[in-house]
Coordinates of C-alpha atoms in Angstrom, one line a residue:
X1 CA -1.8 -13.5 -71.2
X2 CA -3.4 -13.5 -67.8
X3 CA -1.4 -12.4 -64.8
X4 CA -1.4 -14.6 -61.8
X5 CA -2.7 -12.9 -58.6
X6 CA 0.1 -11.6 -56.5
X7 CA 0.7 -13.3 -53.2
X8 CA -0.6 -11.8 -50.0
X9 CA 1.0 -8.5 -49.1
X10 CA 3.3 -8.8 -46.1
X11 CA 2.3 -7.0 -43.0
X12 CA 4.0 -5.9 -39.7
X13 CA 3.4 -9.3 -38.1
X14 CA 4.9 -11.2 -41.0
X15 CA 8.1 -9.1 -40.7
X16 CA 8.2 -9.6 -36.9
X17 CA 7.7 -13.4 -37.3
X18 CA 10.4 -13.8 -40.0
X19 CA 12.9 -11.6 -38.1
X20 CA 12.1 -13.3 -34.8
X21 CA 11.4 -10.1 -33.0
X22 CA 8.3 -8.4 -31.6
X23 CA 5.9 -6.2 -33.6
X24 CA 7.0 -3.3 -31.4
X25 CA 10.6 -3.8 -32.4
X26 CA 9.6 -3.7 -36.1
X27 CA 7.7 -0.5 -35.5
X28 CA 10.6 1.1 -33.8
X29 CA 12.9 0.2 -36.7
X30 CA 10.4 1.9 -39.0
X31 CA 9.8 5.0 -36.9
X32 CA 12.7 5.5 -34.5
X33 CA 15.6 3.4 -35.9
X34 CA 18.2 5.2 -33.8
X35 CA 16.9 3.5 -30.6
X36 CA 17.3 0.0 -31.9
X37 CA 20.5 -1.9 -31.7
X38 CA 22.4 -2.0 -35.0
X39 CA 22.4 -5.8 -35.2
X40 CA 18.7 -6.1 -34.6
X41 CA 17.9 -3.1 -36.9
X42 CA 19.9 -4.6 -39.8
X43 CA 18.2 -8.0 -39.4
X44 CA 14.7 -6.4 -39.5
X45 CA 15.7 -4.2 -42.5
X46 CA 16.9 -7.3 -44.3
X47 CA 13.6 -9.1 -43.7
X48 CA 11.6 -6.0 -44.8
X49 CA 13.5 -6.0 -48.1
X50 CA 13.1 -9.7 -48.6
X51 CA 9.3 -9.6 -48.0
X52 CA 8.9 -6.4 -49.9
X53 CA 7.1 -4.9 -46.9
X54 CA 5.9 -1.3 -47.3
X55 CA 3.9 0.1 -44.4
X56 CA 0.7 1.9 -45.5
X57 CA 0.2 5.6 -44.8
X58 CA -2.6 4.8 -42.5
X59 CA -0.5 2.3 -40.5
X60 CA 2.4 4.8 -40.3
X61 CA -0.1 7.5 -39.0
X62 CA -1.4 5.1 -36.4
X63 CA 2.1 4.1 -35.2
X64 CA 3.6 7.6 -35.3
X65 CA 0.7 9.9 -34.8
X66 CA 1.9 11.7 -38.0
X67 CA 0.6 11.6 -41.6
X68 CA 3.5 13.6 -43.1
X69 CA 0.9 15.1 -45.6
X70 CA 0.6 18.8 -46.5
X71 CA -2.4 20.1 -48.3
X72 CA -2.7 22.8 -50.9
X73 CA -5.9 24.7 -52.0
X74 CA -5.4 25.9 -55.6
X75 CA -8.0 27.6 -57.8
X76 CA -6.9 25.5 -60.9
X77 CA -4.0 23.5 -62.2
X78 CA -4.8 24.8 -65.7
X79 CA -2.5 27.7 -65.0
X80 CA 1.2 28.0 -65.5
X81 CA 1.7 30.0 -62.4
X82 CA 0.0 27.4 -60.1
X83 CA 1.5 24.4 -62.0
X84 CA 5.1 25.8 -61.5
X85 CA 4.2 26.7 -57.8
X86 CA 2.9 23.3 -57.0
X87 CA 5.9 21.6 -58.7
X88 CA 8.3 23.6 -56.6
X89 CA 6.4 23.0 -53.4
X90 CA 6.1 19.3 -53.9
X91 CA 9.7 18.9 -54.9
X92 CA 11.0 20.7 -51.8
X93 CA 8.5 19.1 -49.4
X94 CA 9.8 15.7 -50.5
X95 CA 13.3 16.7 -49.2
X96 CA 11.6 17.0 -45.7
X97 CA 9.8 13.7 -46.0
X98 CA 6.3 15.2 -46.7
X99 CA 3.8 14.3 -49.4
X100 CA 1.6 16.9 -51.0
X101 CA -2.2 16.6 -51.7
X102 CA -3.6 19.2 -54.0
X103 CA -7.3 20.2 -54.1
X104 CA -8.7 22.6 -56.7
X105 CA -11.4 25.1 -55.8
X106 CA -12.3 26.9 -59.1
X107 CA -12.1 30.2 -57.1
X108 CA -15.4 29.2 -55.4
X109 CA -15.4 30.0 -51.7
X110 CA -17.9 27.3 -50.8
X111 CA -15.9 24.7 -52.8
X112 CA -12.7 25.9 -51.1
X113 CA -14.1 25.4 -47.6
X114 CA -15.4 22.0 -48.5
X115 CA -12.0 21.0 -50.0
X116 CA -10.3 22.3 -46.9
X117 CA -12.5 20.1 -44.7
X118 CA -11.6 17.1 -46.9
X119 CA -7.9 17.8 -46.5
X120 CA -8.2 18.2 -42.8
X121 CA -10.2 14.9 -42.6
X122 CA -7.3 13.0 -44.0
X123 CA -5.0 14.6 -41.5
X124 CA -2.9 17.1 -43.3
X125 CA -0.3 18.6 -41.0
X126 CA -0.1 21.9 -42.9
X127 CA -1.9 23.9 -45.6
X128 CA -1.2 26.4 -48.4
X129 CA -3.7 28.7 -50.1
X130 CA -3.2 31.6 -52.5
X131 CA -4.0 35.1 -51.5
X132 CA -5.5 36.5 -48.4
X133 CA -9.2 36.9 -49.2
X134 CA -11.2 33.8 -48.3
X135 CA -14.5 32.9 -46.8
X136 CA -15.2 33.2 -43.0
X137 CA -16.1 29.6 -43.1
X138 CA -12.5 28.7 -44.1
X139 CA -11.0 31.0 -41.5
X140 CA -13.2 29.5 -38.8
X141 CA -12.2 26.0 -39.8
X142 CA -8.5 26.8 -39.6
X143 CA -8.9 28.6 -36.3
X144 CA -10.5 25.5 -34.8
X145 CA -8.0 23.0 -36.1
X146 CA -4.9 25.3 -35.6
X147 CA -3.2 23.7 -38.6
X148 CA -0.1 25.6 -39.7
X149 CA -1.2 27.6 -42.8
X150 CA 0.8 29.8 -45.2
X151 CA -0.7 32.1 -47.9
X152 CA 1.3 32.2 -51.1
X153 CA 1.3 34.3 -54.3
X154 CA 0.6 37.4 -52.2
X155 CA 2.3 39.6 -49.6
X156 CA 0.7 41.3 -46.7
X157 CA 2.7 41.5 -43.4
X158 CA -0.5 42.2 -41.4
X159 CA -2.4 39.1 -42.5
X160 CA -3.4 36.6 -39.8
X161 CA -1.3 33.8 -41.5
X162 CA 2.3 34.2 -42.8
X163 CA 2.4 35.3 -46.4
X164 CA 5.2 34.2 -48.7
X165 CA 4.9 35.7 -52.1
X166 CA 5.3 38.9 -54.1
X167 CA 3.7 42.3 -54.4
X168 CA 1.2 41.9 -57.2
X169 CA 0.4 45.7 -57.1
X170 CA 4.1 46.6 -57.5
X171 CA 4.6 44.1 -60.3
X172 CA 1.8 45.7 -62.3
X173 CA 3.1 49.1 -61.5
X174 CA 6.6 48.1 -62.9
X175 CA 4.9 46.9 -66.1
X176 CA 3.0 50.2 -66.5
X177 CA 6.1 52.3 -65.7
X178 CA 8.0 50.5 -68.5
X179 CA 5.3 51.4 -71.0
X180 CA 5.1 55.0 -69.8
X181 CA 8.8 55.4 -69.9
X182 CA 8.7 54.3 -73.5
X183 CA 6.3 57.2 -74.3
X184 CA 3.1 55.2 -74.4
X185 CA 0.1 57.1 -73.1
X186 CA -3.0 55.3 -74.5
X187 CA -2.9 51.9 -72.8
X188 CA -5.3 49.0 -72.8
X189 CA -5.1 47.1 -69.6
X190 CA -6.1 43.4 -70.0
X191 CA -6.9 41.5 -66.8
X192 CA -8.6 38.4 -65.5
X193 CA -11.8 38.2 -63.5
X194 CA -11.5 40.1 -60.2
X195 CA -14.2 38.2 -58.2
X196 CA -12.6 36.0 -55.5
X197 CA -9.1 36.8 -56.9
X198 CA -7.2 39.3 -54.8
X199 CA -4.0 38.8 -56.9
X200 CA -5.8 40.1 -60.0
X201 CA -7.4 43.0 -58.1
X202 CA -4.0 44.0 -56.8
X203 CA -2.6 44.0 -60.3
X204 CA -5.4 46.1 -61.6
X205 CA -4.8 48.6 -58.8
X206 CA -1.1 48.7 -59.6
X207 CA -1.9 49.2 -63.3
X208 CA -4.2 52.1 -62.5
X209 CA -1.5 54.6 -61.6
X210 CA -2.2 57.7 -63.7
X211 CA 0.3 60.2 -65.1
X212 CA -0.6 63.5 -66.7
X213 CA -1.9 62.9 -70.2
X214 CA -2.3 59.1 -69.7
X215 CA -5.5 57.3 -70.9
X216 CA -6.1 53.9 -69.5
X217 CA -8.9 51.5 -70.5
X218 CA -9.6 48.2 -68.7
X219 CA -10.7 45.0 -70.4
X220 CA -11.7 42.0 -68.2
X221 CA -11.4 38.6 -69.8
X222 CA -10.5 35.0 -69.1
X223 CA -6.9 34.3 -68.0
X224 CA -6.1 32.5 -71.2
X225 CA -4.7 33.0 -74.7
X226 CA -8.2 33.1 -76.0
X227 CA -9.1 35.7 -73.4
X228 CA -6.2 37.9 -74.4
X229 CA -7.2 37.6 -78.1
X230 CA -10.8 38.6 -77.3
X231 CA -9.7 41.6 -75.2
X232 CA -7.5 42.8 -78.2
X233 CA -10.5 42.5 -80.5
X234 CA -12.7 44.4 -78.1
X235 CA -10.0 47.1 -77.7
X236 CA -9.6 47.5 -81.4
X237 CA -13.3 48.3 -81.7
X238 CA -13.0 51.3 -79.3
X239 CA -12.7 54.9 -80.6
X240 CA -9.3 55.2 -78.9
X241 CA -6.4 53.9 -80.9
X242 CA -4.3 52.3 -78.2
X243 CA -0.5 52.5 -78.5
X244 CA 0.2 49.8 -75.9
X245 CA -1.4 46.8 -74.2
X246 CA -0.6 45.9 -70.6
X247 CA -1.7 42.3 -69.9
X248 CA -1.7 41.1 -66.3
X249 CA -0.7 37.6 -67.4
X250 CA 1.6 36.3 -70.1
X251 CA -1.0 34.0 -71.5
X252 CA -3.3 36.9 -72.2
X253 CA -0.4 38.8 -73.8
X254 CA 0.3 35.9 -76.1
X255 CA -3.4 36.0 -77.3
X256 CA -3.3 39.8 -77.7
X257 CA -0.1 39.6 -79.9
X258 CA -1.7 36.9 -82.0
X259 CA -4.9 38.9 -82.6
X260 CA -3.1 42.2 -83.2
X261 CA -0.8 40.6 -85.8
X262 CA -3.8 38.9 -87.4
X263 CA -5.4 42.3 -87.8
X264 CA -2.2 43.6 -89.6
X265 CA -1.0 45.6 -86.6
X266 CA 2.8 45.1 -86.1
X267 CA 4.2 44.5 -82.6
X268 CA 6.1 46.5 -81.5
X269 CA 6.3 48.9 -84.5
X270 CA 2.6 49.9 -84.2
X271 CA 1.8 48.9 -80.7
X272 CA 3.7 47.6 -77.7
X273 CA 2.5 44.6 -75.7
X274 CA 3.5 43.9 -72.1
X275 CA 2.9 40.7 -70.1
X276 CA 3.3 39.8 -66.4
X277 CA 4.8 36.6 -65.0
X278 CA 7.7 35.6 -67.4
X279 CA 6.6 32.2 -68.4
X280 CA 9.4 30.0 -69.9
X281 CA 7.8 30.4 -73.3
X282 CA 7.8 34.3 -73.1
X283 CA 11.3 34.6 -74.6
X284 CA 10.4 32.2 -77.5
X285 CA 7.3 33.8 -78.9
X286 CA 7.6 36.2 -81.9
X287 CA 8.3 38.9 -80.9
X288 CA 9.7 37.8 -77.5
X289 CA 7.5 39.1 -74.7
X290 CA 8.5 42.0 -72.5
X291 CA 7.1 41.1 -69.1
X292 CA 7.6 41.2 -65.3
X293 CA 9.3 38.2 -63.8
X294 CA 7.4 36.9 -60.8
X295 CA 9.6 34.7 -58.5
X296 CA 7.1 31.8 -58.6
X297 CA 9.5 28.9 -58.3
X298 CA 11.6 30.5 -55.6
X299 CA 8.4 31.3 -53.7
X300 CA 7.2 27.7 -53.9
X301 CA 10.5 26.4 -52.6
X302 CA 10.7 28.9 -49.8
X303 CA 7.1 28.3 -48.8
X304 CA 7.6 24.6 -48.7
X305 CA 10.7 24.9 -46.5
X306 CA 9.0 27.4 -44.2
X307 CA 5.9 25.2 -43.7
X308 CA 7.9 22.0 -43.2
X309 CA 10.0 23.7 -40.4
X310 CA 6.8 25.1 -38.9
X311 CA 5.3 21.7 -38.7
X312 CA 8.4 19.9 -37.5
X313 CA 9.9 22.5 -35.1
X314 CA 6.9 24.7 -34.3
X315 CA 8.7 27.8 -35.7
X316 CA 6.2 30.1 -37.3
X317 CA 7.8 31.8 -40.4
X318 CA 7.9 35.5 -40.9
X319 CA 6.2 37.0 -43.9
X320 CA 8.4 37.3 -47.0
X321 CA 8.1 39.5 -50.1
X322 CA 10.2 38.4 -53.0
X323 CA 11.2 41.0 -55.6
X324 CA 9.8 41.1 -59.1
X325 CA 11.9 42.2 -62.1
X326 CA 11.4 43.8 -65.5
X327 CA 12.3 41.6 -68.4
X328 CA 12.4 44.0 -71.4
X329 CA 12.3 42.1 -74.7
X330 CA 11.2 42.7 -78.3
X331 CA 7.4 43.2 -77.8
X332 CA 7.8 46.7 -76.5
X333 CA 9.5 49.7 -78.1
X334 CA 9.8 53.4 -77.7
X335 CA 6.8 55.3 -79.2
X336 CA 7.8 57.4 -82.2
X337 CA 6.2 60.9 -82.3

């Protein structure tokens, strides 16, 4: 079956002609309806519905001087943390009448600066990016354009832009303290690549806290299940017989548990495994994963509210550090002497 070509899309002039008003009146009904008399407004709105008229984003921007678009620079969407963050941001921005455009950067500073220029070229009114370490090119671009910008997934009250996030260093320290409190002293720390990722660097720093008699070994790998499995294989080849694994992401912890169990090592009877994030699936794996809950969704919602108000009311938000919490489950247990 062939579909007939739709009739010509109605435009602003078509609405004005059918409603017997001026184009300016139609524009006011769309952008500032409160200043239009009720009878006229209702007549124009009725014609808009009958004609199926929907103003394009470009037309709205020309008429109002606003795009109502917010941009987000994100390393990847192949990450549960960023997927949840973006979902929360987009949902809350919609309540304020904003749309979200996401650009992925692959943790590449040059790509990030290029994507930022593209977002600014389409007229974004605000911008999010994760962390506080970025290229000078990006900072210069933001300084020139003065676009309201919030850094997420990190906290630093001294940063040039407001940060709304959590203390990655403290979150990793909480994870390490949990293992140490259970009596573990030979701990393999599994983490992602540190280049261009200040969140990972902060977590590694937090996990580096030494206590007397503690032996820590660090294994850098991909932020994935496969990466966690590889790190576990590498750790099992070492002379040290580790009694616990601290993974700076839940996905790596899932991989580590899988690989340890495949090698005949029981979790947590033989070795404890700790994650970081508290993904929705963390409580359903076997054994359920002990982890640190990062307030990712709460952060995304608050960041969206803060940026929307900054754009609309020119009120710069204060930095916010949301607390992380220990979620002790079945993958960790007290070490038996």
